[in-house]
Amino acid sequence: MSHVELAVVGDIAWNNNVTESGAKLSPGGSAYLAAVGASHESENVGVVAKAGPDFDMGLLEKRGIDTAGVEVFSEGKTCSFVAVQHADNTREITVLLYRDWE
């Protein structure tokens, strides 16, 4: 890993938000979101996390975030959070953990 002023340790995940209007898949997880926020204030942010080969590291790298600390497994998928919001404003949240790479 190159020199970083702030190393963010946490999760990288996919967020799948489902409403009556449709579904939207977006990157998420504590490490992803914290690093993206920190990158607005610092040019030397790094991430330490796990991800599957289905996660596009370019989403972090294009913001200047160092991804050398991300362990990408050759098998399995990045974990996913599915949030379904119903018309009555209730929600169901499911976490899909793909642990076949552990």
Tab-separated table of N, CA, C and O in Angstrom:
chain	number	residue	atom	x	y	z
A	1	MET	N	0.846	-1.167	0.000
A	1	MET	CA	0.000	0.000	0.000
A	1	MET	C	0.897	1.236	0.000
A	1	MET	O	1.875	1.307	0.707
A	2	SER	N	0.548	2.221	-0.784
A	2	SER	CA	1.303	3.462	-0.792
A	2	SER	C	0.983	4.262	0.462
A	2	SER	O	0.132	3.887	1.263
A	3	HIS	N	1.642	5.381	0.633
A	3	HIS	CA	1.422	6.220	1.813
A	3	HIS	C	0.000	6.781	1.785
A	3	HIS	O	-0.410	7.400	0.815
A	4	VAL	N	-0.728	6.529	2.860
A	4	VAL	CA	-2.066	7.103	3.000
A	4	VAL	C	-2.145	7.825	4.340
A	4	VAL	O	-1.490	7.447	5.315
A	5	GLU	N	-2.919	8.896	4.379
A	5	GLU	CA	-3.138	9.633	5.623
A	5	GLU	C	-4.268	9.013	6.435
A	5	GLU	O	-4.283	9.109	7.650
A	6	LEU	N	-5.198	8.395	5.737
A	6	LEU	CA	-6.351	7.784	6.403
A	6	LEU	C	-6.634	6.431	5.771
A	6	LEU	O	-6.850	6.342	4.557
A	7	ALA	N	-6.610	5.376	6.574
A	7	ALA	CA	-6.972	4.039	6.104
A	7	ALA	C	-8.339	3.693	6.682
A	7	ALA	O	-8.520	3.698	7.902
A	8	VAL	N	-9.287	3.414	5.817
A	8	VAL	CA	-10.643	3.072	6.230
A	8	VAL	C	-10.775	1.547	6.200
A	8	VAL	O	-10.512	0.923	5.174
A	9	VAL	N	-11.173	0.968	7.326
A	9	VAL	CA	-11.335	-0.480	7.442
A	9	VAL	C	-12.819	-0.777	7.599
A	9	VAL	O	-13.496	-0.161	8.426
A	10	GLY	N	-13.328	-1.696	6.797
A	10	GLY	CA	-14.744	-2.029	6.907
A	10	GLY	C	-15.188	-2.942	5.786
A	10	GLY	O	-14.404	-3.746	5.284
A	11	ASP	N	-16.433	-2.769	5.387
A	11	ASP	CA	-17.047	-3.619	4.359
A	11	ASP	C	-17.184	-2.901	3.034
A	11	ASP	O	-17.409	-1.697	2.987
A	12	ILE	N	-17.078	-3.671	1.991
A	12	ILE	CA	-17.476	-3.241	0.657
A	12	ILE	C	-18.655	-4.129	0.294
A	12	ILE	O	-18.616	-5.336	0.492
A	13	ALA	N	-19.714	-3.527	-0.207
A	13	ALA	CA	-20.933	-4.288	-0.489
A	13	ALA	C	-21.681	-3.662	-1.657
A	13	ALA	O	-21.368	-2.557	-2.102
A	14	TRP	N	-22.684	-4.375	-2.111
A	14	TRP	CA	-23.652	-3.834	-3.063
A	14	TRP	C	-24.936	-3.532	-2.301
A	14	TRP	O	-25.368	-4.325	-1.468
A	15	ASN	N	-25.528	-2.389	-2.570
A	15	ASN	CA	-26.842	-2.043	-2.025
A	15	ASN	C	-27.855	-2.159	-3.152
A	15	ASN	O	-27.689	-1.536	-4.204
A	16	ASN	N	-28.891	-2.953	-2.921
A	16	ASN	CA	-29.961	-3.096	-3.906
A	16	ASN	C	-31.229	-2.545	-3.262
A	16	ASN	O	-31.811	-3.178	-2.394
A	17	ASN	N	-31.609	-1.338	-3.655
A	17	ASN	CA	-32.786	-0.676	-3.101
A	17	ASN	C	-33.966	-0.883	-4.034
A	17	ASN	O	-33.907	-0.509	-5.209
A	18	VAL	N	-35.056	-1.468	-3.497
A	18	VAL	CA	-36.225	-1.812	-4.300
A	18	VAL	C	-37.419	-1.022	-3.773
A	18	VAL	O	-37.742	-1.086	-2.579
A	19	THR	N	-38.062	-0.269	-4.666
A	19	THR	CA	-39.282	0.461	-4.334
A	19	THR	C	-40.325	0.154	-5.398
A	19	THR	O	-40.047	-0.582	-6.356
A	20	GLU	N	-41.500	0.737	-5.257
A	20	GLU	CA	-42.537	0.536	-6.274
A	20	GLU	C	-42.100	1.083	-7.628
A	20	GLU	O	-42.586	0.649	-8.669
A	21	SER	N	-41.172	2.035	-7.632
A	21	SER	CA	-40.679	2.632	-8.879
A	21	SER	C	-39.683	1.747	-9.599
A	21	SER	O	-39.361	1.986	-10.749
A	22	GLY	N	-39.126	0.772	-8.900
A	22	GLY	CA	-38.128	-0.099	-9.503
A	22	GLY	C	-37.000	-0.393	-8.538
A	22	GLY	O	-37.095	-0.119	-7.344
A	23	ALA	N	-35.919	-0.924	-9.072
A	23	ALA	CA	-34.765	-1.308	-8.259
A	23	ALA	C	-33.537	-0.543	-8.728
A	23	ALA	O	-33.377	-0.257	-9.911
A	24	LYS	N	-32.669	-0.217	-7.764
A	24	LYS	CA	-31.422	0.461	-8.088
A	24	LYS	C	-30.292	-0.214	-7.325
A	24	LYS	O	-30.341	-0.349	-6.110
A	25	LEU	N	-29.272	-0.633	-8.056
A	25	LEU	CA	-28.087	-1.252	-7.477
A	25	LEU	C	-27.000	-0.187	-7.371
A	25	LEU	O	-26.722	0.517	-8.348
A	26	SER	N	-26.402	-0.059	-6.195
A	26	SER	CA	-25.346	0.931	-6.011
A	26	SER	C	-24.278	0.350	-5.082
A	26	SER	O	-24.549	-0.529	-4.285
A	27	PRO	N	-23.050	0.874	-5.193
A	27	PRO	CA	-21.997	0.417	-4.289
A	27	PRO	C	-22.263	0.920	-2.884
A	27	PRO	O	-22.867	1.978	-2.684
A	28	GLY	N	-21.804	0.155	-1.889
A	28	GLY	CA	-22.010	0.558	-0.507
A	28	GLY	C	-21.086	-0.181	0.431
A	28	GLY	O	-20.045	-0.692	0.031
A	29	GLY	N	-21.496	-0.240	1.668
A	29	GLY	CA	-20.681	-0.820	2.728
A	29	GLY	C	-19.947	0.290	3.461
A	29	GLY	O	-19.694	1.370	2.914
A	30	SER	N	-19.623	0.044	4.716
A	30	SER	CA	-19.027	1.088	5.552
A	30	SER	C	-17.694	1.598	5.004
A	30	SER	O	-17.444	2.805	5.018
A	31	ALA	N	-16.835	0.717	4.528
A	31	ALA	CA	-15.531	1.152	4.014
A	31	ALA	C	-15.699	1.972	2.749
A	31	ALA	O	-15.047	3.004	2.581
A	32	TYR	N	-16.561	1.513	1.864
A	32	TYR	CA	-16.780	2.248	0.614
A	32	TYR	C	-17.304	3.649	0.900
A	32	TYR	O	-16.754	4.644	0.424
A	33	LEU	N	-18.369	3.732	1.687
A	33	LEU	CA	-19.007	5.027	1.930
A	33	LEU	C	-18.108	5.980	2.713
A	33	LEU	O	-18.027	7.174	2.396
A	34	ALA	N	-17.404	5.467	3.724
A	34	ALA	CA	-16.504	6.326	4.500
A	34	ALA	C	-15.332	6.812	3.647
A	34	ALA	O	-14.932	7.979	3.732
A	35	ALA	N	-14.779	5.933	2.820
A	35	ALA	CA	-13.648	6.325	1.968
A	35	ALA	C	-14.064	7.362	0.939
A	35	ALA	O	-13.331	8.324	0.688
A	36	VAL	N	-15.226	7.179	0.345
A	36	VAL	CA	-15.711	8.157	-0.638
A	36	VAL	C	-15.899	9.517	0.040
A	36	VAL	O	-15.484	10.549	-0.487
A	37	GLY	N	-16.506	9.525	1.227
A	37	GLY	CA	-16.679	10.786	1.952
A	37	GLY	C	-15.349	11.427	2.303
A	37	GLY	O	-15.152	12.629	2.118
A	38	ALA	N	-14.422	10.627	2.799
A	38	ALA	CA	-13.114	11.149	3.187
A	38	ALA	C	-12.329	11.667	1.987
A	38	ALA	O	-11.552	12.617	2.110
A	39	SER	N	-12.547	11.073	0.826
A	39	SER	CA	-11.794	11.483	-0.369
A	39	SER	C	-12.142	12.901	-0.815
A	39	SER	O	-11.400	13.505	-1.588
A	40	HIS	N	-13.235	13.443	-0.326
A	40	HIS	CA	-13.586	14.836	-0.648
A	40	HIS	C	-12.715	15.809	0.149
A	40	HIS	O	-12.598	16.975	-0.227
A	41	GLU	N	-12.120	15.344	1.250
A	41	GLU	CA	-11.310	16.204	2.107
A	41	GLU	C	-9.821	15.869	2.058
A	41	GLU	O	-9.004	16.689	2.436
A	42	SER	N	-9.473	14.666	1.652
A	42	SER	CA	-8.084	14.236	1.645
A	42	SER	C	-7.762	13.530	0.334
A	42	SER	O	-8.596	12.811	-0.213
A	43	GLU	N	-6.548	13.719	-0.126
A	43	GLU	CA	-6.115	13.041	-1.355
A	43	GLU	C	-5.429	11.720	-1.061
A	43	GLU	O	-5.064	11.004	-1.987
A	44	ASN	N	-5.238	11.382	0.212
A	44	ASN	CA	-4.485	10.186	0.584
A	44	ASN	C	-5.324	9.246	1.430
A	44	ASN	O	-5.029	9.011	2.596
A	45	VAL	N	-6.376	8.692	0.827
A	45	VAL	CA	-7.287	7.782	1.520
A	45	VAL	C	-7.078	6.377	0.969
A	45	VAL	O	-6.956	6.182	-0.243
A	46	GLY	N	-7.035	5.389	1.869
A	46	GLY	CA	-6.919	3.994	1.463
A	46	GLY	C	-8.027	3.169	2.090
A	46	GLY	O	-8.624	3.564	3.089
A	47	VAL	N	-8.304	2.019	1.500
A	47	VAL	CA	-9.353	1.129	1.982
A	47	VAL	C	-8.753	-0.236	2.299
A	47	VAL	O	-7.930	-0.752	1.543
A	48	VAL	N	-9.203	-0.807	3.432
A	48	VAL	CA	-8.855	-2.178	3.806
A	48	VAL	C	-10.180	-2.916	3.948
A	48	VAL	O	-10.996	-2.586	4.813
A	49	ALA	N	-10.418	-3.881	3.067
A	49	ALA	CA	-11.706	-4.594	3.043
A	49	ALA	C	-11.567	-5.859	2.215
A	49	ALA	O	-10.523	-6.122	1.625
A	50	LYS	N	-12.668	-6.626	2.176
A	50	LYS	CA	-12.763	-7.803	1.310
A	50	LYS	C	-13.836	-7.527	0.262
A	50	LYS	O	-14.823	-6.850	0.538
A	51	ALA	N	-13.647	-8.100	-0.915
A	51	ALA	CA	-14.653	-7.982	-1.972
A	51	ALA	C	-14.520	-9.167	-2.911
A	51	ALA	O	-13.478	-9.808	-2.975
A	52	GLY	N	-15.580	-9.415	-3.646
A	52	GLY	CA	-15.549	-10.440	-4.666
A	52	GLY	C	-15.111	-9.848	-5.997
A	52	GLY	O	-15.006	-8.624	-6.135
A	53	PRO	N	-14.883	-10.681	-6.977
A	53	PRO	CA	-14.443	-10.194	-8.274
A	53	PRO	C	-15.530	-9.404	-9.016
A	53	PRO	O	-15.242	-8.739	-10.006
A	54	ASP	N	-16.763	-9.445	-8.514
A	54	ASP	CA	-17.856	-8.720	-9.159
A	54	ASP	C	-17.875	-7.235	-8.792
A	54	ASP	O	-18.629	-6.468	-9.365
A	55	PHE	N	-17.028	-6.807	-7.835
A	55	PHE	CA	-17.010	-5.398	-7.451
A	55	PHE	C	-15.985	-4.652	-8.290
A	55	PHE	O	-14.841	-5.075	-8.411
A	56	ASP	N	-16.381	-3.537	-8.858
A	56	ASP	CA	-15.526	-2.732	-9.726
A	56	ASP	C	-14.680	-1.780	-8.880
A	56	ASP	O	-15.186	-0.765	-8.397
A	57	MET	N	-13.400	-2.099	-8.690
A	57	MET	CA	-12.507	-1.246	-7.907
A	57	MET	C	-12.336	0.134	-8.535
A	57	MET	O	-11.964	1.092	-7.866
A	58	GLY	N	-12.640	0.249	-9.812
A	58	GLY	CA	-12.571	1.542	-10.485
A	58	GLY	C	-13.487	2.574	-9.854
A	58	GLY	O	-13.233	3.779	-9.950
A	59	LEU	N	-14.559	2.118	-9.186
A	59	LEU	CA	-15.463	3.043	-8.505
A	59	LEU	C	-14.738	3.800	-7.396
A	59	LEU	O	-15.053	4.961	-7.119
A	60	LEU	N	-13.773	3.155	-6.751
A	60	LEU	CA	-12.961	3.810	-5.727
A	60	LEU	C	-11.754	4.520	-6.342
A	60	LEU	O	-11.443	5.652	-5.993
A	61	GLU	N	-11.097	3.843	-7.254
A	61	GLU	CA	-9.863	4.369	-7.837
A	61	GLU	C	-10.085	5.669	-8.596
A	61	GLU	O	-9.227	6.551	-8.571
A	62	LYS	N	-11.233	5.824	-9.247
A	62	LYS	CA	-11.477	7.069	-9.987
A	62	LYS	C	-11.622	8.271	-9.047
A	62	LYS	O	-11.514	9.407	-9.471
A	63	ARG	N	-11.827	8.007	-7.761
A	63	ARG	CA	-11.883	9.071	-6.752
A	63	ARG	C	-10.529	9.265	-6.080
A	63	ARG	O	-10.412	9.993	-5.107
A	64	GLY	N	-9.504	8.551	-6.560
A	64	GLY	CA	-8.163	8.663	-6.007
A	64	GLY	C	-7.951	7.862	-4.743
A	64	GLY	O	-6.988	8.088	-4.008
A	65	ILE	N	-8.825	6.900	-4.461
A	65	ILE	CA	-8.736	6.088	-3.254
A	65	ILE	C	-7.831	4.886	-3.525
A	65	ILE	O	-7.999	4.184	-4.518
A	66	ASP	N	-6.879	4.665	-2.625
A	66	ASP	CA	-5.933	3.563	-2.755
A	66	ASP	C	-6.633	2.248	-2.388
A	66	ASP	O	-7.131	2.097	-1.272
A	67	THR	N	-6.667	1.309	-3.304
A	67	THR	CA	-7.346	0.030	-3.083
A	67	THR	C	-6.374	-1.129	-2.860
A	67	THR	O	-6.781	-2.285	-2.870
A	68	ALA	N	-5.114	-0.816	-2.600
A	68	ALA	CA	-4.123	-1.879	-2.398
A	68	ALA	C	-4.470	-2.751	-1.188
A	68	ALA	O	-4.074	-3.908	-1.120
A	69	GLY	N	-5.215	-2.225	-0.235
A	69	GLY	CA	-5.595	-2.977	0.952
A	69	GLY	C	-6.870	-3.783	0.795
A	69	GLY	O	-7.335	-4.403	1.748
A	70	VAL	N	-7.434	-3.793	-0.406
A	70	VAL	CA	-8.656	-4.569	-0.648
A	70	VAL	C	-8.255	-5.958	-1.128
A	70	VAL	O	-7.530	-6.107	-2.109
A	71	GLU	N	-8.722	-6.965	-0.417
A	71	GLU	CA	-8.463	-8.347	-0.813
A	71	GLU	C	-9.624	-8.807	-1.688
A	71	GLU	O	-10.755	-8.920	-1.223
A	72	VAL	N	-9.342	-9.036	-2.965
A	72	VAL	CA	-10.360	-9.496	-3.901
A	72	VAL	C	-10.201	-10.995	-4.068
A	72	VAL	O	-9.149	-11.477	-4.467
A	73	PHE	N	-11.257	-11.718	-3.721
A	73	PHE	CA	-11.223	-13.166	-3.813
A	73	PHE	C	-11.573	-13.607	-5.220
A	73	PHE	O	-12.403	-13.006	-5.886
A	74	SER	N	-10.942	-14.657	-5.666
A	74	SER	CA	-11.158	-15.135	-7.035
A	74	SER	C	-12.500	-15.832	-7.191
A	74	SER	O	-13.030	-15.924	-8.293
A	75	GLU	N	-13.060	-16.323	-6.095
A	75	GLU	CA	-14.361	-16.994	-6.148
A	75	GLU	C	-15.313	-16.291	-5.197
A	75	GLU	O	-14.895	-15.620	-4.270
A	76	GLY	N	-16.589	-16.475	-5.410
A	76	GLY	CA	-17.591	-15.858	-4.551
A	76	GLY	C	-17.981	-14.488	-5.062
A	76	GLY	O	-17.519	-14.030	-6.105
A	77	LYS	N	-18.846	-13.848	-4.325
A	77	LYS	CA	-19.342	-12.537	-4.711
A	77	LYS	C	-19.249	-11.591	-3.525
A	77	LYS	O	-19.185	-12.007	-2.380
A	78	THR	N	-19.277	-10.318	-3.832
A	78	THR	CA	-19.319	-9.286	-2.807
A	78	THR	C	-20.666	-9.374	-2.101
A	78	THR	O	-21.686	-9.627	-2.743
A	79	CYS	N	-20.670	-9.150	-0.770
A	79	CYS	CA	-21.947	-9.232	-0.055
A	79	CYS	C	-22.902	-8.155	-0.564
A	79	CYS	O	-22.487	-7.153	-1.154
A	80	SER	N	-24.181	-8.382	-0.366
A	80	SER	CA	-25.204	-7.482	-0.890
A	80	SER	C	-26.278	-7.242	0.159
A	80	SER	O	-26.697	-8.163	0.861
A	81	PHE	N	-26.700	-5.998	0.264
A	81	PHE	CA	-27.811	-5.623	1.126
A	81	PHE	C	-29.002	-5.318	0.228
A	81	PHE	O	-28.897	-4.493	-0.687
A	82	VAL	N	-30.131	-5.975	0.469
A	82	VAL	CA	-31.339	-5.746	-0.322
A	82	VAL	C	-32.359	-5.084	0.597
A	82	VAL	O	-32.765	-5.653	1.607
A	83	ALA	N	-32.768	-3.869	0.247
A	83	ALA	CA	-33.759	-3.128	1.034
A	83	ALA	C	-35.004	-2.931	0.179
A	83	ALA	O	-34.952	-2.285	-0.864
A	84	VAL	N	-36.111	-3.514	0.623
A	84	VAL	CA	-37.382	-3.388	-0.088
A	84	VAL	C	-38.256	-2.431	0.709
A	84	VAL	O	-38.546	-2.675	1.880
A	85	GLN	N	-38.657	-1.338	0.065
A	85	GLN	CA	-39.540	-0.372	0.717
A	85	GLN	C	-40.939	-0.537	0.128
A	85	GLN	O	-41.133	-0.428	-1.074
A	86	HIS	N	-41.916	-0.793	1.009
A	86	HIS	CA	-43.298	-1.023	0.591
A	86	HIS	C	-44.075	0.291	0.572
A	86	HIS	O	-43.649	1.305	1.134
A	87	ALA	N	-45.253	0.258	-0.059
A	87	ALA	CA	-46.093	1.445	-0.195
A	87	ALA	C	-46.494	2.022	1.157
A	87	ALA	O	-46.671	3.244	1.291
A	88	ASP	N	-46.627	1.183	2.186
A	88	ASP	CA	-47.012	1.671	3.516
A	88	ASP	C	-45.802	2.181	4.312
A	88	ASP	O	-45.890	2.443	5.500
A	89	ASN	N	-44.660	2.326	3.638
A	89	ASN	CA	-43.416	2.849	4.199
A	89	ASN	C	-42.712	1.865	5.147
A	89	ASN	O	-41.779	2.242	5.841
A	90	THR	N	-43.141	0.627	5.188
A	90	THR	CA	-42.399	-0.391	5.929
A	90	THR	C	-41.281	-0.910	5.037
A	90	THR	O	-41.339	-0.788	3.814
A	91	ARG	N	-40.262	-1.487	5.671
A	91	ARG	CA	-39.101	-1.969	4.921
A	91	ARG	C	-38.715	-3.365	5.360
A	91	ARG	O	-38.883	-3.739	6.506
A	92	GLU	N	-38.164	-4.093	4.414
A	92	GLU	CA	-37.548	-5.388	4.682
A	92	GLU	C	-36.105	-5.290	4.207
A	92	GLU	O	-35.849	-4.835	3.094
A	93	ILE	N	-35.185	-5.713	5.057
A	93	ILE	CA	-33.771	-5.675	4.679
A	93	ILE	C	-33.208	-7.086	4.791
A	93	ILE	O	-33.363	-7.753	5.814
A	94	THR	N	-32.574	-7.516	3.730
A	94	THR	CA	-31.956	-8.831	3.677
A	94	THR	C	-30.476	-8.644	3.374
A	94	THR	O	-30.108	-7.847	2.514
A	95	VAL	N	-29.644	-9.364	4.087
A	95	VAL	CA	-28.212	-9.333	3.832
A	95	VAL	C	-27.834	-10.653	3.190
A	95	VAL	O	-28.095	-11.723	3.742
A	96	LEU	N	-27.248	-10.560	2.017
A	96	LEU	CA	-26.789	-11.753	1.315
A	96	LEU	C	-25.276	-11.831	1.450
A	96	LEU	O	-24.554	-11.033	0.869
A	97	LEU	N	-24.824	-12.742	2.264
A	97	LEU	CA	-23.394	-12.918	2.481
A	97	LEU	C	-22.906	-14.088	1.649
A	97	LEU	O	-23.390	-15.200	1.801
A	98	TYR	N	-21.990	-13.822	0.780
A	98	TYR	CA	-21.426	-14.874	-0.054
A	98	TYR	C	-20.117	-15.312	0.583
A	98	TYR	O	-19.083	-14.708	0.387
A	99	ARG	N	-20.180	-16.325	1.395
A	99	ARG	CA	-19.049	-16.759	2.205
A	99	ARG	C	-18.243	-17.892	1.579
A	99	ARG	O	-17.375	-18.436	2.224
A	100	ASP	N	-18.542	-18.245	0.353
A	100	ASP	CA	-17.815	-19.380	-0.216
A	100	ASP	C	-16.352	-19.067	-0.451
A	100	ASP	O	-15.594	-19.948	-0.811
A	101	TRP	N	-15.902	-17.841	-0.239
A	101	TRP	CA	-14.489	-17.520	-0.373
A	101	TRP	C	-13.771	-17.469	0.956
A	101	TRP	O	-12.617	-17.151	1.037
A	102	GLU	N	-14.453	-17.761	2.058
A	102	GLU	CA	-13.780	-17.741	3.368
A	102	GLU	C	-13.064	-19.055	3.627
A	102	GLU	O	-13.465	-20.101	3.241
